[in-house]
Amino acid sequence: MKLYHIGFSKSDLGVDAPQTVLLSGEPERSRYIARTYLQNVRLLSEYRGLNSYIGNLPDGKPILVATSGMGASSLSIVVNELMQVGIKRFIRIGTCGSIQPHVSVGSIVVSQAALCRQGAALDIAPVEYPAVADPYLTIALVNTAQKLGILCHLGITASVDTFYEGQERIDSSANSQLQPWLKGITATYRQLNILNYEMEAGTLLKMAGVYGFAAACVCAVVAQRTVAETIVVADKDDTVNKAIEVAIKSLQ
């Protein structure tokens, strides 16, 4: 029986079913990863824009590439259903904004843990439950980045629900009136040695702990929030490709 949101079933994965998924928020990124890096690619579903593909890594290992959508609520649905079809390892490939001067646009961040400020995660576990990445996948990502000569930062990620208000964007937002408790939140996080903002990792990592699967997150740095609120679009594709390459080669 096909799962309602992802649009495919366990039987659609065949006899040599993958147990690992590369998860991206954008359907375009999922399509690009599948068509560029995998062999014997087959489309599983495009339902709701949650594009999913099955294929093989260059060494022959089966793998799934799937779309989580934007934000933790969508991700939680997709991850739940992917578990139901047998996925046991999740690597999120995303984008993020740096909140530290030394974490430059063009580098990547591997999250060892997340400050999780997400409503979806509260349905999974209490607020104090840790959002921690799998150490083996995390070390593999960092080691691969080093071997490839890609500038990689390992640390804590702030994972929040909103792109504008929750990340203290004022100049680029339609709403310049932040709630009082959000004013100065970026400076506070910077002082706590948090590296970056993104919108999904915290819930993924909490789900990993509760559900018992392995998860990690690698993000391309596409904004430098110590300088400006905007995304550096010109560098985005190259930086995202670095994160993809690190994830793919960490699994070989």
Coordinates of N, CA and C in Angstrom, one line a residue:
M1 N 0.8 -1.2 0.0 CA 0.0 0.0 0.0 C 0.9 1.3 0.0
K2 N 0.6 2.2 -0.9 CA 1.4 3.4 -1.0 C 1.1 4.3 0.2
L3 N 2.2 4.9 0.7 CA 2.1 5.8 1.8 C 1.4 7.1 1.3
Y4 N 0.6 7.7 2.1 CA -0.3 8.8 1.7 C 0.5 10.0 1.1
H5 N 1.5 10.4 1.8 CA 2.2 11.6 1.4 C 3.4 11.4 0.5
I6 N 4.2 10.4 0.7 CA 5.3 10.2 -0.2 C 5.0 9.5 -1.5
G7 N 3.8 8.8 -1.5 CA 3.3 8.3 -2.8 C 3.9 7.0 -3.3
F8 N 4.6 6.3 -2.4 CA 5.1 5.0 -2.8 C 5.1 4.0 -1.6
S9 N 5.3 2.8 -1.9 CA 5.2 1.7 -0.8 C 6.6 1.0 -0.8
K10 N 6.7 0.2 0.2 CA 7.9 -0.6 0.4 C 8.1 -1.5 -0.8
S11 N 7.1 -2.1 -1.3 CA 7.2 -3.0 -2.4 C 7.7 -2.3 -3.7
D12 N 7.6 -1.0 -3.8 CA 8.1 -0.2 -4.9 C 9.6 -0.1 -4.9
L13 N 10.2 -0.4 -3.8 CA 11.7 -0.3 -3.7 C 12.4 -1.6 -4.2
G14 N 11.7 -2.6 -4.4 CA 12.3 -3.8 -5.0 C 13.0 -4.7 -3.9
V15 N 13.7 -5.8 -4.4 CA 14.3 -6.8 -3.5 C 15.5 -6.2 -2.8
D16 N 16.3 -5.5 -3.5 CA 17.5 -4.8 -2.9 C 17.2 -3.4 -2.5
A17 N 16.3 -3.3 -1.5 CA 15.8 -2.0 -1.1 C 16.8 -1.2 -0.3
P18 N 16.9 0.1 -0.6 CA 17.9 0.9 0.1 C 17.4 1.2 1.6
Q19 N 18.4 1.4 2.4 CA 18.1 1.7 3.8 C 18.6 3.1 4.2
T20 N 19.2 3.8 3.2 CA 19.7 5.2 3.3 C 19.0 6.1 2.4
V21 N 18.7 7.3 2.9 CA 18.1 8.4 2.1 C 18.9 9.7 2.2
L22 N 19.0 10.4 1.1 CA 19.5 11.7 1.0 C 18.3 12.6 1.0
L23 N 18.1 13.5 1.9 CA 16.9 14.2 2.1 C 17.2 15.7 1.9
S24 N 16.4 16.3 1.0 CA 16.5 17.7 0.7 C 15.2 18.4 0.7
G25 N 15.2 19.7 1.1 CA 13.9 20.4 1.1 C 13.3 20.7 -0.2
E26 N 14.2 21.0 -1.2 CA 13.8 21.4 -2.6 C 13.6 20.1 -3.5
P27 N 12.5 20.0 -4.2 CA 12.3 18.9 -5.1 C 13.4 19.0 -6.3
E28 N 13.7 20.3 -6.6 CA 14.7 20.5 -7.7 C 16.1 19.9 -7.3
R29 N 16.4 20.1 -6.0 CA 17.7 19.5 -5.5 C 17.7 18.0 -5.5
S30 N 16.6 17.4 -5.1 CA 16.4 16.0 -5.1 C 16.6 15.4 -6.5
R31 N 15.9 16.1 -7.5 CA 16.0 15.7 -8.9 C 17.5 15.8 -9.4
Y32 N 18.1 16.9 -9.0 CA 19.5 17.1 -9.5 C 20.4 16.0 -8.9
I33 N 20.3 15.7 -7.6 CA 21.1 14.7 -7.0 C 21.0 13.3 -7.7
A34 N 19.7 13.0 -7.9 CA 19.4 11.7 -8.5 C 20.0 11.6 -9.9
R35 N 19.8 12.6 -10.7 CA 20.1 12.5 -12.1 C 21.6 12.7 -12.3
T36 N 22.3 13.4 -11.4 CA 23.7 13.7 -11.5 C 24.6 12.7 -10.9
Y37 N 24.2 12.1 -9.8 CA 25.1 11.3 -9.0 C 24.8 9.8 -8.9
L38 N 23.5 9.5 -9.3 CA 23.1 8.1 -9.2 C 23.1 7.4 -10.5
Q39 N 23.1 6.1 -10.4 CA 23.0 5.2 -11.6 C 21.7 4.4 -11.5
N40 N 21.1 4.0 -12.7 CA 19.9 3.3 -12.7 C 18.8 4.0 -12.0
V41 N 18.6 5.3 -12.2 CA 17.7 6.1 -11.5 C 16.2 5.8 -11.9
R42 N 15.4 5.7 -10.9 CA 13.9 5.5 -11.2 C 13.1 6.4 -10.3
L43 N 12.2 7.2 -11.0 CA 11.3 8.0 -10.2 C 10.3 7.2 -9.5
L44 N 10.1 7.5 -8.2 CA 9.1 6.8 -7.4 C 7.8 7.6 -7.3
S45 N 7.9 8.9 -7.1 CA 6.7 9.7 -6.9 C 7.1 11.2 -7.0
E46 N 6.1 11.9 -7.6 CA 6.2 13.4 -7.6 C 5.0 14.0 -6.8
Y47 N 4.3 13.2 -6.1 CA 3.1 13.6 -5.4 C 3.4 14.7 -4.4
R48 N 2.6 15.8 -4.5 CA 2.7 17.0 -3.6 C 4.1 17.7 -3.7
G49 N 4.8 17.4 -4.8 CA 6.1 18.0 -4.9 C 7.2 17.4 -4.1
L50 N 6.8 16.2 -3.5 CA 7.8 15.5 -2.7 C 8.5 14.4 -3.5
N51 N 9.3 14.9 -4.5 CA 9.9 14.0 -5.4 C 10.8 13.0 -4.7
S52 N 10.7 11.8 -5.1 CA 11.5 10.7 -4.6 C 12.1 9.8 -5.7
Y53 N 13.3 9.4 -5.6 CA 14.0 8.6 -6.6 C 14.8 7.5 -5.9
I54 N 14.9 6.4 -6.6 CA 15.7 5.3 -6.2 C 16.8 5.0 -7.2
G55 N 18.0 4.7 -6.8 CA 19.1 4.4 -7.7 C 20.2 3.8 -7.0
N56 N 21.4 3.8 -7.6 CA 22.6 3.2 -7.0 C 23.7 4.2 -7.0
L57 N 24.5 4.2 -5.9 CA 25.7 5.0 -5.9 C 26.7 4.4 -6.9
P58 N 27.8 5.1 -7.2 CA 28.8 4.5 -8.1 C 29.3 3.2 -7.7
D59 N 29.4 2.9 -6.4 CA 29.9 1.6 -6.0 C 28.8 0.5 -6.0
G60 N 27.6 0.8 -6.4 CA 26.5 -0.1 -6.6 C 25.5 -0.2 -5.4
K61 N 25.8 0.5 -4.3 CA 24.9 0.5 -3.2 C 23.6 1.2 -3.5
P62 N 22.4 0.6 -3.2 CA 21.1 1.2 -3.4 C 20.9 2.4 -2.5
I63 N 20.3 3.4 -3.0 CA 20.0 4.6 -2.2 C 18.7 5.3 -2.6
L64 N 18.1 6.0 -1.7 CA 16.9 6.8 -2.0 C 17.3 8.2 -1.9
V65 N 16.7 9.0 -2.8 CA 16.8 10.5 -2.7 C 15.4 11.0 -2.6
A66 N 15.1 11.8 -1.6 CA 13.7 12.2 -1.3 C 13.7 13.7 -0.9
T67 N 12.5 14.3 -1.1 CA 12.2 15.7 -0.8 C 11.4 15.7 0.5
S68 N 11.9 16.6 1.4 CA 11.1 16.8 2.7 C 10.2 17.9 2.7
G69 N 10.3 18.9 1.7 CA 9.5 20.1 1.7 C 10.2 21.1 2.7
M70 N 9.5 22.3 2.8 CA 10.0 23.3 3.6 C 9.5 23.2 5.0
G71 N 10.5 23.2 6.0 CA 10.1 23.3 7.4 C 10.0 21.9 8.1
A72 N 9.9 22.0 9.4 CA 9.9 20.8 10.2 C 8.6 20.0 10.1
S73 N 7.5 20.6 10.0 CA 6.2 19.9 10.0 C 6.2 19.0 8.8
S74 N 6.6 19.5 7.6 CA 6.6 18.7 6.4 C 7.6 17.6 6.5
L75 N 8.8 17.9 7.0 CA 9.8 16.9 7.2 C 9.4 15.8 8.1
S76 N 8.7 16.1 9.2 CA 8.3 15.0 10.1 C 7.4 14.0 9.5
I77 N 6.5 14.5 8.6 CA 5.6 13.5 7.8 C 6.4 12.6 6.9
V78 N 7.3 13.2 6.1 CA 8.1 12.5 5.2 C 9.0 11.5 5.9
V79 N 9.6 11.9 7.0 CA 10.5 11.0 7.7 C 9.8 9.8 8.3
N80 N 8.6 10.1 8.9 CA 7.8 9.0 9.4 C 7.5 8.0 8.4
E81 N 7.0 8.4 7.2 CA 6.6 7.5 6.1 C 7.8 6.8 5.5
L82 N 9.0 7.5 5.4 CA 10.2 6.8 4.9 C 10.6 5.7 5.9
M83 N 10.5 5.9 7.1 CA 10.8 4.8 8.1 C 9.9 3.6 7.8
Q84 N 8.6 3.9 7.5 CA 7.7 2.8 7.3 C 8.0 2.0 6.0
V85 N 8.8 2.5 5.1 CA 9.2 1.7 3.9 C 10.6 1.2 4.1
G86 N 11.2 1.3 5.3 CA 12.4 0.6 5.6 C 13.7 1.5 5.7
I87 N 13.6 2.8 5.6 CA 14.8 3.6 5.7 C 15.3 3.7 7.1
K88 N 16.6 3.6 7.3 CA 17.2 3.5 8.6 C 18.3 4.6 8.8
R89 N 18.7 5.2 7.7 CA 19.8 6.3 7.8 C 19.3 7.5 7.0
F90 N 19.4 8.6 7.6 CA 18.9 9.9 6.9 C 20.1 10.9 6.9
I91 N 20.4 11.4 5.8 CA 21.3 12.5 5.7 C 20.6 13.7 5.0
R92 N 20.4 14.8 5.8 CA 19.8 16.0 5.3 C 20.9 16.8 4.6
I93 N 20.6 17.2 3.3 CA 21.5 18.1 2.6 C 20.7 19.4 2.4
G94 N 21.1 20.5 3.1 CA 20.3 21.7 3.1 C 21.2 22.9 2.8
T95 N 20.5 24.1 3.1 CA 21.2 25.3 3.0 C 21.0 26.0 4.4
C96 N 21.9 27.0 4.6 CA 21.8 27.6 5.9 C 22.4 29.0 5.9
G97 N 22.2 29.8 6.9 CA 22.8 31.1 7.1 C 23.7 31.1 8.3
S98 N 24.9 31.6 8.0 CA 25.9 31.6 9.1 C 25.6 32.8 10.1
I99 N 25.8 32.5 11.4 CA 25.7 33.6 12.3 C 27.1 33.9 13.0
Q100 N 28.1 33.3 12.5 CA 29.5 33.5 13.0 C 30.4 34.1 12.0
P101 N 31.2 35.0 12.3 CA 32.0 35.7 11.3 C 33.0 34.7 10.6
H102 N 33.5 33.7 11.3 CA 34.4 32.8 10.7 C 33.8 31.7 9.8
V103 N 32.4 31.6 9.8 CA 31.7 30.6 9.0 C 31.3 31.3 7.7
S104 N 32.1 31.2 6.7 CA 31.9 32.0 5.5 C 31.0 31.4 4.5
V105 N 30.4 32.3 3.7 CA 29.6 31.8 2.5 C 30.5 31.0 1.6
G106 N 30.1 29.8 1.1 CA 30.9 29.0 0.3 C 31.4 27.8 1.1
S107 N 31.4 27.8 2.4 CA 31.8 26.7 3.2 C 30.5 25.8 3.5
I108 N 30.7 24.7 4.3 CA 29.6 23.9 4.7 C 29.6 23.7 6.2
V109 N 28.5 23.5 6.8 CA 28.3 23.2 8.2 C 27.8 21.8 8.4
V110 N 28.5 21.0 9.2 CA 27.9 19.7 9.6 C 27.5 19.9 11.0
S111 N 26.2 19.5 11.3 CA 25.6 19.7 12.6 C 25.9 18.5 13.5
Q112 N 26.5 18.8 14.6 CA 26.7 17.7 15.6 C 25.5 17.7 16.5
A113 N 24.8 18.8 16.6 CA 23.6 18.8 17.4 C 22.8 20.1 17.0
A114 N 21.6 20.2 17.5 CA 20.8 21.4 17.2 C 20.1 21.9 18.4
L115 N 20.0 23.3 18.5 CA 19.1 23.9 19.3 C 17.8 23.9 18.6
C116 N 16.8 23.2 19.1 CA 15.6 22.9 18.4 C 14.4 23.8 18.9
R117 N 14.1 24.8 18.1 CA 13.0 25.7 18.5 C 11.9 25.5 17.4
Q118 N 11.3 24.3 17.5 CA 10.3 23.9 16.5 C 9.1 23.3 17.1
G119 N 7.9 23.7 16.6 CA 6.7 23.2 17.1 C 6.5 21.7 16.8
A120 N 6.9 21.3 15.6 CA 6.8 19.9 15.2 C 7.5 19.0 16.2
A121 N 8.7 19.4 16.6 CA 9.5 18.6 17.5 C 8.8 18.4 18.9
L122 N 8.0 19.3 19.3 CA 7.4 19.2 20.6 C 6.3 18.1 20.6
D123 N 5.8 17.7 19.4 CA 4.9 16.5 19.3 C 5.7 15.2 19.3
I124 N 7.0 15.3 19.1 CA 7.9 14.1 19.0 C 8.5 13.8 20.4
A125 N 8.9 14.8 21.1 CA 9.6 14.7 22.4 C 9.6 16.0 23.1
P126 N 9.8 16.0 24.4 CA 9.8 17.3 25.2 C 10.9 18.2 24.8
V127 N 10.7 19.5 25.1 CA 11.6 20.5 24.7 C 13.0 20.2 25.1
E128 N 13.2 19.6 26.3 CA 14.6 19.4 26.8 C 15.2 18.1 26.2
Y129 N 14.5 17.3 25.4 CA 15.0 16.1 24.8 C 16.1 16.6 23.8
P130 N 17.3 16.0 23.8 CA 18.4 16.4 22.9 C 18.2 16.1 21.5
A131 N 18.6 17.0 20.6 CA 18.6 16.8 19.2 C 20.0 16.6 18.7
V132 N 20.4 15.3 18.7 CA 21.8 15.0 18.5 C 22.0 14.1 17.2
A133 N 23.0 14.5 16.4 CA 23.3 13.7 15.2 C 24.0 12.4 15.5
D134 N 23.9 11.5 14.6 CA 24.6 10.2 14.7 C 26.1 10.5 14.6
P135 N 26.9 10.0 15.6 CA 28.3 10.4 15.6 C 29.1 9.8 14.4
Y136 N 28.7 8.6 14.0 CA 29.4 7.9 12.9 C 29.2 8.6 11.6
L137 N 27.9 8.9 11.3 CA 27.6 9.6 10.0 C 28.2 11.0 10.1
T138 N 28.2 11.7 11.2 CA 28.8 13.0 11.3 C 30.3 13.0 11.1
I139 N 31.0 12.1 11.7 CA 32.4 12.0 11.5 C 32.7 11.7 10.1
A140 N 31.9 10.8 9.5 CA 32.2 10.5 8.0 C 32.0 11.7 7.2
L141 N 31.0 12.5 7.4 CA 30.9 13.8 6.6 C 32.0 14.7 6.8
V142 N 32.5 14.9 8.0 CA 33.6 15.8 8.3 C 34.9 15.3 7.6
N143 N 35.2 14.0 7.8 CA 36.4 13.4 7.2 C 36.4 13.5 5.7
T144 N 35.2 13.3 5.1 CA 35.1 13.4 3.6 C 35.3 14.8 3.2
A145 N 34.8 15.8 3.9 CA 35.0 17.2 3.5 C 36.5 17.5 3.6
Q146 N 37.2 17.0 4.6 CA 38.6 17.3 4.7 C 39.4 16.7 3.6
K147 N 39.0 15.4 3.2 CA 39.7 14.7 2.1 C 39.5 15.5 0.8
L148 N 38.3 16.1 0.6 CA 38.0 16.8 -0.6 C 38.6 18.2 -0.6
G149 N 39.1 18.7 0.5 CA 39.6 20.0 0.6 C 38.5 21.1 0.7
I150 N 37.3 20.7 1.2 CA 36.2 21.6 1.3 C 36.2 22.1 2.8
L151 N 36.1 23.4 2.9 CA 36.0 24.1 4.2 C 34.8 23.7 4.9
C152 N 34.9 23.0 6.0 CA 33.8 22.4 6.8 C 33.9 22.9 8.2
H153 N 32.7 23.2 8.8 CA 32.6 23.6 10.2 C 31.7 22.6 10.9
L154 N 32.2 22.1 12.0 CA 31.4 21.2 12.8 C 30.9 21.9 14.1
G155 N 29.6 21.8 14.3 CA 29.1 22.5 15.5 C 27.6 22.4 15.7
I156 N 27.1 23.4 16.5 CA 25.7 23.4 16.8 C 24.9 24.3 15.9
T157 N 23.8 23.8 15.5 CA 22.9 24.5 14.6 C 21.6 25.0 15.3
A158 N 21.2 26.2 15.0 CA 19.9 26.7 15.5 C 18.8 26.3 14.4
S159 N 17.9 25.5 14.8 CA 16.9 25.0 13.9 C 15.6 25.6 14.3
V160 N 15.0 26.5 13.5 CA 13.8 27.2 13.9 C 12.7 27.1 12.8
D161 N 11.5 27.4 13.2 CA 10.4 27.2 12.3 C 10.2 28.2 11.2
T162 N 10.6 29.5 11.4 CA 10.3 30.5 10.4 C 11.6 31.1 9.8
F163 N 11.5 31.4 8.6 CA 12.7 31.9 7.8 C 12.9 33.4 8.2
Y164 N 11.9 34.1 8.3 CA 12.0 35.6 8.6 C 12.0 35.9 10.1
E165 N 10.8 35.9 10.7 CA 10.8 36.3 12.1 C 11.7 35.5 13.0
G166 N 11.7 34.2 12.9 CA 12.4 33.3 13.7 C 13.9 33.4 13.6
Q167 N 14.4 33.9 12.5 CA 15.8 34.1 12.2 C 16.1 35.6 12.3
E168 N 15.3 36.4 12.9 CA 15.5 37.8 13.2 C 15.8 38.6 11.9
R169 N 15.0 38.3 10.8 CA 15.1 39.1 9.6 C 14.1 40.2 9.8
I170 N 14.6 41.4 9.6 CA 13.7 42.6 9.7 C 13.7 43.3 8.3
D171 N 14.9 43.6 7.8 CA 15.0 44.5 6.6 C 14.4 43.8 5.4
S172 N 14.5 42.4 5.3 CA 14.0 41.7 4.1 C 12.6 41.1 4.3
S173 N 12.0 41.4 5.5 CA 10.7 40.7 5.8 C 9.5 41.7 5.6
A174 N 8.4 41.2 5.3 CA 7.2 42.0 5.3 C 6.8 42.5 6.7
N175 N 7.3 41.8 7.7 CA 6.9 42.1 9.1 C 8.2 42.6 9.8
S176 N 8.3 43.9 10.0 CA 9.5 44.4 10.7 C 9.3 44.5 12.2
Q177 N 8.1 44.1 12.7 CA 7.8 44.1 14.1 C 8.0 42.8 14.8
L178 N 9.2 42.5 15.3 CA 9.4 41.2 15.9 C 8.8 41.2 17.3
Q179 N 8.5 40.0 17.8 CA 8.1 39.8 19.2 C 9.3 40.2 20.0
P180 N 9.1 40.8 21.2 CA 10.2 41.2 22.0 C 11.3 40.2 22.3
W181 N 10.9 38.9 22.5 CA 11.8 37.9 22.8 C 12.7 37.5 21.7
L182 N 12.4 37.9 20.4 CA 13.2 37.6 19.3 C 14.2 38.7 19.0
K183 N 14.1 39.8 19.5 CA 15.0 40.9 19.3 C 16.3 40.6 20.0
G184 N 17.4 40.5 19.2 CA 18.7 40.2 19.7 C 19.0 38.7 19.8
I185 N 18.1 37.9 19.3 CA 18.2 36.4 19.5 C 19.5 35.9 18.7
T186 N 19.8 36.5 17.6 CA 20.9 36.1 16.8 C 22.2 36.3 17.5
A187 N 22.3 37.5 18.2 CA 23.5 37.8 19.0 C 23.6 36.9 20.1
T188 N 22.5 36.5 20.7 CA 22.5 35.6 21.8 C 23.0 34.2 21.4
Y189 N 22.5 33.7 20.3 CA 23.0 32.5 19.7 C 24.5 32.5 19.3
R190 N 24.9 33.6 18.8 CA 26.3 33.8 18.5 C 27.2 33.6 19.7
Q191 N 26.8 34.2 20.8 CA 27.5 34.1 22.1 C 27.5 32.7 22.6
L192 N 26.5 31.9 22.2 CA 26.4 30.5 22.6 C 27.2 29.6 21.7
N193 N 27.9 30.2 20.8 CA 28.8 29.4 19.8 C 27.9 28.6 18.8
I194 N 26.7 29.0 18.6 CA 25.9 28.4 17.5 C 26.4 28.9 16.2
L195 N 26.5 28.0 15.2 CA 27.1 28.3 14.0 C 26.2 28.9 12.9
N196 N 24.9 28.4 12.9 CA 24.1 28.7 11.7 C 22.6 28.5 12.0
Y197 N 21.8 29.1 11.2 CA 20.3 29.0 11.2 C 19.9 28.0 10.0
E198 N 19.0 27.2 10.3 CA 18.3 26.4 9.3 C 16.9 26.0 9.8
M199 N 16.1 25.2 9.1 CA 14.7 25.0 9.5 C 14.3 23.6 9.7
E200 N 15.1 22.6 9.5 CA 14.7 21.2 9.6 C 15.5 20.3 10.5
A201 N 16.7 20.5 10.7 CA 17.6 19.5 11.4 C 17.2 19.2 12.8
G202 N 16.7 20.1 13.6 CA 16.4 19.8 14.9 C 15.3 18.8 15.1
T203 N 14.3 18.9 14.3 CA 13.2 17.9 14.3 C 13.7 16.5 13.8
L204 N 14.5 16.6 12.7 CA 15.0 15.3 12.2 C 15.9 14.6 13.3
L205 N 16.7 15.3 14.0 CA 17.6 14.7 15.0 C 16.8 14.2 16.2
K206 N 15.8 15.0 16.6 CA 14.9 14.5 17.7 C 14.2 13.2 17.3
M207 N 13.7 13.2 16.1 CA 13.0 12.0 15.6 C 14.0 10.8 15.6
A208 N 15.2 11.1 15.2 CA 16.2 10.0 15.2 C 16.4 9.3 16.5
G209 N 16.5 10.2 17.6 CA 16.6 9.6 18.9 C 15.4 8.9 19.4
V210 N 14.2 9.4 19.1 CA 13.0 8.7 19.6 C 12.6 7.5 18.7
Y211 N 12.8 7.6 17.4 CA 12.4 6.5 16.5 C 13.5 5.4 16.4
G212 N 14.7 5.8 16.7 CA 15.8 4.8 16.6 C 16.5 4.6 15.3
F213 N 16.6 5.7 14.5 CA 17.3 5.6 13.3 C 18.5 6.6 13.4
A214 N 19.4 6.5 12.4 CA 20.6 7.3 12.4 C 20.4 8.5 11.5
A215 N 20.8 9.7 11.9 CA 20.6 10.9 11.1 C 21.8 11.9 11.2
A216 N 22.0 12.6 10.2 CA 23.0 13.6 10.1 C 22.6 14.7 9.2
C217 N 23.3 15.9 9.3 CA 22.9 17.0 8.5 C 24.1 17.8 8.0
V218 N 24.2 18.1 6.7 CA 25.2 18.9 6.1 C 24.5 20.0 5.3
C219 N 24.9 21.2 5.6 CA 24.3 22.4 5.0 C 25.3 23.3 4.3
A220 N 25.0 23.8 3.1 CA 25.7 24.8 2.4 C 25.5 26.1 3.0
V221 N 26.5 26.9 3.3 CA 26.4 28.2 3.8 C 26.1 29.2 2.6
V222 N 24.9 29.8 2.6 CA 24.5 30.6 1.5 C 24.2 32.1 1.9
A223 N 24.3 32.3 3.2 CA 24.1 33.7 3.7 C 25.0 33.9 4.9
Q224 N 25.5 35.1 5.0 CA 26.4 35.5 6.1 C 25.6 36.6 6.9
R225 N 25.0 36.1 8.0 CA 24.1 37.0 8.8 C 24.8 38.0 9.7
T226 N 26.1 37.9 9.8 CA 26.8 39.0 10.5 C 27.0 40.2 9.5
V227 N 26.7 40.0 8.2 CA 26.9 41.1 7.3 C 25.5 41.6 6.7
A228 N 24.7 40.6 6.3 CA 23.4 41.0 5.7 C 22.4 39.8 5.9
E229 N 21.1 40.2 5.6 CA 20.1 39.2 5.7 C 19.9 38.3 4.5
T230 N 20.4 38.8 3.4 CA 20.1 38.2 2.1 C 21.0 37.0 1.8
I231 N 20.4 36.1 0.9 CA 21.2 34.9 0.4 C 22.1 35.3 -0.7
V232 N 23.3 34.8 -0.7 CA 24.2 35.1 -1.8 C 23.9 34.1 -3.0
V233 N 23.0 34.5 -3.8 CA 22.5 33.6 -4.9 C 23.6 33.1 -5.8
A234 N 24.5 34.0 -6.1 CA 25.6 33.7 -7.1 C 26.4 32.5 -6.7
D235 N 26.6 32.3 -5.4 CA 27.4 31.2 -4.9 C 26.6 30.0 -4.5
K236 N 25.3 30.1 -4.5 CA 24.5 29.0 -4.0 C 24.7 27.7 -4.6
D237 N 24.7 27.6 -5.9 CA 24.8 26.3 -6.6 C 26.1 25.6 -6.3
D238 N 27.2 26.4 -6.4 CA 28.5 25.8 -6.2 C 28.6 25.3 -4.7
T239 N 28.1 26.0 -3.8 CA 28.2 25.6 -2.4 C 27.3 24.4 -2.1
V240 N 26.1 24.4 -2.7 CA 25.2 23.2 -2.5 C 25.9 22.0 -3.1
N241 N 26.6 22.1 -4.2 CA 27.2 21.0 -4.8 C 28.3 20.4 -3.9
K242 N 29.0 21.3 -3.1 CA 30.0 20.8 -2.2 C 29.3 19.9 -1.1
A243 N 28.2 20.4 -0.6 CA 27.4 19.6 0.4 C 27.0 18.3 -0.2
I244 N 26.5 18.3 -1.4 CA 26.0 17.0 -2.0 C 27.2 16.1 -2.2
E245 N 28.3 16.6 -2.7 CA 29.5 15.7 -2.9 C 30.0 15.1 -1.6
V246 N 30.0 15.9 -0.6 CA 30.4 15.3 0.7 C 29.4 14.2 1.2
A247 N 28.2 14.4 1.1 CA 27.2 13.4 1.5 C 27.3 12.2 0.7
I248 N 27.4 12.3 -0.6 CA 27.5 11.1 -1.5 C 28.8 10.3 -1.2
K249 N 29.9 11.0 -1.1 CA 31.2 10.3 -1.0 C 31.4 9.7 0.4
S250 N 30.6 10.3 1.4 CA 30.6 9.7 2.7 C 30.0 8.3 2.8
L251 N 29.2 8.0 1.9 CA 28.5 6.7 1.9 C 29.2 5.7 1.1
Q252 N 30.2 6.0 0.4 CA 30.9 5.0 -0.5 C 32.0 4.3 0.2

